[in-house]
CSV table of C-alpha atoms in Angstrom, one decimal:
chain,number,residue,atom,x,y,z
R,1436,ASP,CA,1.4,-14.0,-14.3
R,1437,ALA,CA,-0.3,-15.2,-11.1
R,1438,GLY,CA,0.4,-12.0,-9.2
R,1439,VAL,CA,1.3,-11.9,-5.5
R,1440,ILE,CA,-0.5,-14.8,-3.7
R,1441,GLN,CA,-1.5,-14.6,-0.1
R,1442,SER,CA,-3.0,-17.2,2.2
R,1443,PRO,CA,-5.3,-17.5,3.9
R,1444,ARG,CA,-7.6,-14.8,2.6
R,1445,HIS,CA,-9.5,-14.8,5.9
R,1446,GLU,CA,-8.5,-15.9,9.4
R,1447,VAL,CA,-10.5,-15.8,12.5
R,1448,THR,CA,-8.8,-16.8,15.7
R,1449,GLU,CA,-9.0,-16.4,19.4
R,1450,MET,CA,-6.8,-14.2,21.5
R,1451,GLY,CA,-3.6,-16.0,22.5
R,1452,GLN,CA,-3.4,-18.2,19.4
R,1453,GLU,CA,-0.6,-18.2,17.0
R,1454,VAL,CA,-1.4,-16.9,13.5
R,1455,THR,CA,0.8,-17.4,10.4
R,1456,LEU,CA,0.2,-15.5,7.2
R,1457,ARG,CA,1.8,-16.6,4.0
R,1458,CYS,CA,2.9,-14.8,0.9
R,1459,LYS,CA,4.3,-15.8,-2.5
R,1460,PRO,CA,5.8,-12.9,-4.4
R,1461,ILE,CA,5.8,-12.5,-8.2
R,1462,SER,CA,8.5,-14.7,-9.7
R,1463,GLY,CA,11.6,-12.7,-10.3
R,1464,HIS,CA,10.8,-10.0,-7.8
R,1465,ASN,CA,13.5,-9.7,-5.2
R,1466,SER,CA,11.9,-7.2,-2.8
R,1467,LEU,CA,9.0,-8.1,-0.5
R,1468,PHE,CA,7.0,-5.9,1.8
R,1469,TRP,CA,4.5,-6.6,4.5
R,1470,TYR,CA,1.8,-4.0,5.3
R,1471,ARG,CA,-1.0,-3.7,7.8
R,1472,GLN,CA,-4.2,-1.7,7.0
R,1473,THR,CA,-6.7,-0.5,9.6
R,1474,MET,CA,-9.3,2.2,9.6
R,1475,MET,CA,-7.5,4.0,12.5
R,1476,ARG,CA,-3.9,3.9,11.2
R,1477,GLY,CA,-4.3,3.4,7.5
R,1478,LEU,CA,-1.6,1.5,5.6
R,1479,GLU,CA,1.6,0.8,7.6
R,1480,LEU,CA,4.8,-0.8,6.5
R,1481,LEU,CA,5.7,-3.6,8.9
R,1482,ILE,CA,8.9,-5.0,7.3
R,1483,TYR,CA,10.6,-5.3,4.0
R,1484,PHE,CA,13.1,-7.8,2.6
R,1485,ASN,CA,15.6,-7.5,-0.2
R,1486,ASN,CA,17.0,-10.7,-1.7
R,1487,ASN,CA,15.4,-12.6,1.2
R,1488,VAL,CA,17.2,-10.4,3.8
R,1489,PRO,CA,15.2,-8.2,6.2
R,1490,ILE,CA,16.2,-4.6,5.5
R,1491,ASP,CA,13.9,-2.6,7.7
R,1492,ASP,CA,11.7,-4.1,10.4
R,1493,SER,CA,11.2,-0.8,12.3
R,1494,GLY,CA,7.4,-1.0,11.6
R,1495,MET,CA,6.9,-4.3,13.4
R,1496,PRO,CA,4.7,-3.4,16.3
R,1497,GLU,CA,6.3,-5.6,19.0
R,1498,ASP,CA,8.1,-8.9,19.7
R,1499,ARG,CA,4.9,-10.8,19.1
R,1500,PHE,CA,5.4,-10.2,15.4
R,1501,SER,CA,8.0,-12.0,13.4
R,1502,ALA,CA,8.6,-12.4,9.6
R,1503,LYS,CA,10.8,-14.7,7.7
R,1504,MET,CA,11.7,-15.2,4.0
R,1505,PRO,CA,13.5,-18.6,3.7
R,1506,ASN,CA,13.7,-18.3,-0.1
R,1507,ALA,CA,12.8,-16.0,-2.9
R,1508,SER,CA,9.4,-17.4,-3.4
R,1509,PHE,CA,8.0,-17.5,0.1
R,1510,SER,CA,7.5,-15.4,3.2
R,1511,THR,CA,5.6,-15.7,6.4
R,1512,LEU,CA,4.4,-13.2,9.0
R,1513,LYS,CA,3.7,-14.7,12.4
R,1514,ILE,CA,1.9,-13.3,15.3
R,1515,GLN,CA,2.3,-15.1,18.6
R,1516,PRO,CA,0.3,-14.6,20.8
R,1517,SER,CA,-2.4,-12.8,18.9
R,1518,GLU,CA,-4.4,-10.0,20.4
R,1519,PRO,CA,-7.7,-8.4,19.4
R,1520,ARG,CA,-5.9,-5.2,18.4
R,1521,ASP,CA,-4.0,-7.2,15.8
R,1522,SER,CA,-7.3,-7.4,13.8
R,1523,ALA,CA,-6.6,-5.8,10.4
R,1524,VAL,CA,-6.0,-6.6,6.8
R,1525,TYR,CA,-2.4,-7.7,6.1
R,1526,PHE,CA,-1.0,-7.1,2.7
R,1527,CYS,CA,2.1,-8.5,1.0
R,1528,ALA,CA,3.7,-6.7,-1.9
R,1529,SER,CA,6.7,-7.4,-4.1
R,1530,SER,CA,8.8,-5.4,-6.6
R,1531,LEU,CA,11.9,-5.6,-8.7
R,1532,ALA,CA,15.1,-4.3,-7.2
R,1533,ASP,CA,15.5,-1.5,-9.7
R,1534,THR,CA,12.0,-0.2,-9.6
R,1535,TYR,CA,9.8,1.5,-7.0
R,1536,GLU,CA,6.4,0.2,-8.2
R,1537,GLN,CA,5.0,-2.4,-5.9
R,1538,TYR,CA,2.5,-5.2,-6.7
R,1539,PHE,CA,0.1,-6.0,-3.9
R,1540,GLY,CA,-1.6,-9.3,-3.1
R,1541,PRO,CA,-5.3,-9.5,-2.2
R,1542,GLY,CA,-4.6,-9.4,1.5
R,1543,THR,CA,-5.4,-11.5,4.5
R,1544,ARG,CA,-8.3,-10.3,6.7
R,1545,LEU,CA,-7.4,-11.2,10.3
R,1546,THR,CA,-9.9,-11.1,13.1
R,1547,VAL,CA,-8.8,-11.9,16.6
R,1548,THR,CA,-11.6,-12.4,19.1
G,897,SER,CA,1.4,6.5,11.5
G,898,GLN,CA,1.1,8.4,8.3
G,899,GLN,CA,3.4,11.3,7.5
G,900,GLY,CA,1.1,13.1,5.1
G,901,GLU,CA,-2.5,13.8,4.3
G,902,GLU,CA,-4.9,13.4,1.4
G,903,ASP,CA,-7.9,15.5,0.7
G,904,PRO,CA,-10.7,15.3,0.4
G,905,GLN,CA,-11.3,12.2,2.5
G,906,ALA,CA,-14.3,11.4,0.4
G,907,LEU,CA,-15.5,12.7,-3.0
G,908,SER,CA,-18.7,12.0,-4.8
G,909,ILE,CA,-19.2,13.0,-8.4
G,910,GLN,CA,-21.3,12.2,-11.5
G,911,GLU,CA,-20.1,10.0,-14.3
G,912,GLY,CA,-18.3,12.1,-16.9
G,913,GLU,CA,-17.1,14.7,-14.4
G,914,ASN,CA,-13.5,15.1,-13.4
G,915,ALA,CA,-12.2,14.1,-10.0
G,916,THR,CA,-9.2,15.8,-8.3
G,917,MET,CA,-7.5,14.4,-5.2
G,918,ASN,CA,-4.6,16.1,-3.4
G,919,CYS,CA,-1.8,14.7,-1.4
G,920,SER,CA,0.7,16.4,1.0
G,921,TYR,CA,3.8,14.8,2.5
G,922,LYS,CA,6.5,16.0,4.9
G,923,THR,CA,9.8,14.5,3.8
G,924,SER,CA,12.2,14.7,0.9
G,925,ILE,CA,11.2,12.2,-1.7
G,926,ASN,CA,12.7,10.3,-4.7
G,927,ASN,CA,9.3,9.7,-6.3
G,928,LEU,CA,5.6,9.7,-5.5
G,929,GLN,CA,3.1,7.1,-6.7
G,930,TRP,CA,-0.7,6.8,-6.8
G,931,TYR,CA,-2.5,3.5,-6.1
G,932,ARG,CA,-6.1,2.5,-6.3
G,933,GLN,CA,-7.9,0.1,-4.0
G,934,ASN,CA,-11.2,-1.4,-4.8
G,935,SER,CA,-13.3,-2.5,-1.8
G,936,GLY,CA,-11.9,-5.7,-0.3
G,937,ARG,CA,-9.0,-5.9,-2.7
G,938,GLY,CA,-5.3,-5.1,-2.8
G,939,LEU,CA,-3.8,-1.9,-4.1
G,940,VAL,CA,-3.1,-1.5,-7.8
G,941,HIS,CA,-0.3,0.8,-9.0
G,942,LEU,CA,-1.5,3.6,-11.2
G,943,ILE,CA,1.3,6.0,-11.9
G,944,LEU,CA,4.7,7.1,-10.6
G,945,ILE,CA,6.2,10.6,-10.9
G,946,ARG,CA,9.8,11.3,-10.1
G,947,SER,CA,10.9,14.2,-7.9
G,948,ASN,CA,12.4,16.0,-11.0
G,949,GLU,CA,9.1,15.8,-12.9
G,950,ARG,CA,6.3,18.2,-12.5
G,951,GLU,CA,3.5,16.5,-14.5
G,952,LYS,CA,2.8,13.1,-15.9
G,953,HIS,CA,-0.1,11.7,-17.9
G,954,SER,CA,-1.4,8.1,-18.3
G,955,GLY,CA,-4.6,7.7,-20.2
G,956,ARG,CA,-7.3,9.6,-18.2
G,957,LEU,CA,-4.9,10.2,-15.3
G,958,ARG,CA,-2.9,13.4,-14.8
G,959,VAL,CA,-0.5,13.7,-11.9
G,960,THR,CA,1.3,16.9,-10.8
G,961,LEU,CA,4.1,17.2,-8.3
G,962,ASP,CA,5.2,20.4,-6.5
G,963,THR,CA,8.2,19.5,-4.4
G,964,SER,CA,8.5,23.0,-3.1
G,965,LYS,CA,5.1,22.7,-1.5
G,966,LYS,CA,5.5,18.9,-0.9
G,967,SER,CA,2.2,18.2,-2.6
G,968,SER,CA,0.8,16.2,-5.5
G,969,SER,CA,-2.5,16.0,-7.2
G,970,LEU,CA,-4.3,13.2,-9.1
G,971,LEU,CA,-6.8,14.2,-11.8
G,972,ILE,CA,-9.1,11.6,-13.3
G,973,THR,CA,-10.9,13.0,-16.3
G,974,ALA,CA,-14.2,11.8,-17.7
G,975,SER,CA,-14.8,9.6,-14.7
G,976,ARG,CA,-16.7,6.3,-14.9
G,977,ALA,CA,-18.6,4.3,-12.4
G,978,ALA,CA,-15.8,1.8,-12.5
G,979,ASP,CA,-13.4,4.4,-11.1
G,980,THR,CA,-15.2,4.1,-7.8
G,981,ALA,CA,-12.5,3.2,-5.3
G,982,SER,CA,-10.1,4.5,-2.7
G,983,TYR,CA,-7.0,6.3,-4.0
G,984,PHE,CA,-3.8,6.5,-2.1
G,985,CYS,CA,-0.7,8.5,-2.7
G,986,ALA,CA,2.6,7.0,-1.5
G,987,TRP,CA,6.1,8.3,-1.5
G,988,SER,CA,9.6,7.0,-1.0
G,989,GLY,CA,12.9,8.7,-0.3
G,990,SER,CA,16.4,7.3,-0.8
G,991,ALA,CA,15.2,4.0,0.7
G,992,ARG,CA,12.6,1.9,-1.2
G,993,GLN,CA,9.9,1.7,1.5
G,994,LEU,CA,6.7,3.5,0.7
G,995,THR,CA,4.8,5.7,3.1
G,996,PHE,CA,1.1,6.0,2.3
G,997,GLY,CA,-1.3,8.8,2.6
G,998,SER,CA,-4.6,8.5,4.3
G,999,GLY,CA,-6.6,8.0,1.1
G,1000,THR,CA,-9.5,9.5,-0.8
G,1001,GLN,CA,-12.7,7.5,-1.2
G,1002,LEU,CA,-14.1,8.3,-4.7
G,1003,THR,CA,-17.6,7.5,-5.6
G,1004,VAL,CA,-18.7,8.0,-9.2
G,1005,LEU,CA,-22.5,8.0,-9.6
G,1006,PRO,CA,-23.9,6.6,-12.8
């Protein structure tokens, strides 16, 4: 099993630029979660999908953030335009529909200057 | 923002000693889980305890849950240097989203 795959692992960009983070969940998992981790706020759920459909996006900070899941094996989290306060580690996690245990990817460390 | 706390925030022990971490939450839950995060890595699931369970064991891990006090504890027995990591509790209610605690940074000294 390859586990949850995220890319890129590190991203450095300038304020105002568009950033796209990518995630490939574990094959067969039909729930996908995007989290953000910062020292100040800890781990926060941004959005989660079930069978490719967004179920809860109440954690998405503002309209600059958007997430899509066009198919069962791929999801993106986009920030446009990016701001320095978006600097954080972004994690993707996946799980099976009938379980609560989540499997996390290695994360993308985003730095916005 | 988090809806619970973990304590201590940081814990430093000698190899072979036991480590206990505590978690408090504020809502009704379906289950509570513990995760480990090594520096610079993603989280790894350790153990899940359901709301109708009071204690669960897995290897050197022992988890307790007291729903009347909305609290849980994680005990790691006979700790090893490789146990050095951050430990997070996380809980979910009827929905499947997880809410994470603030984490405990455990350092096990060889």
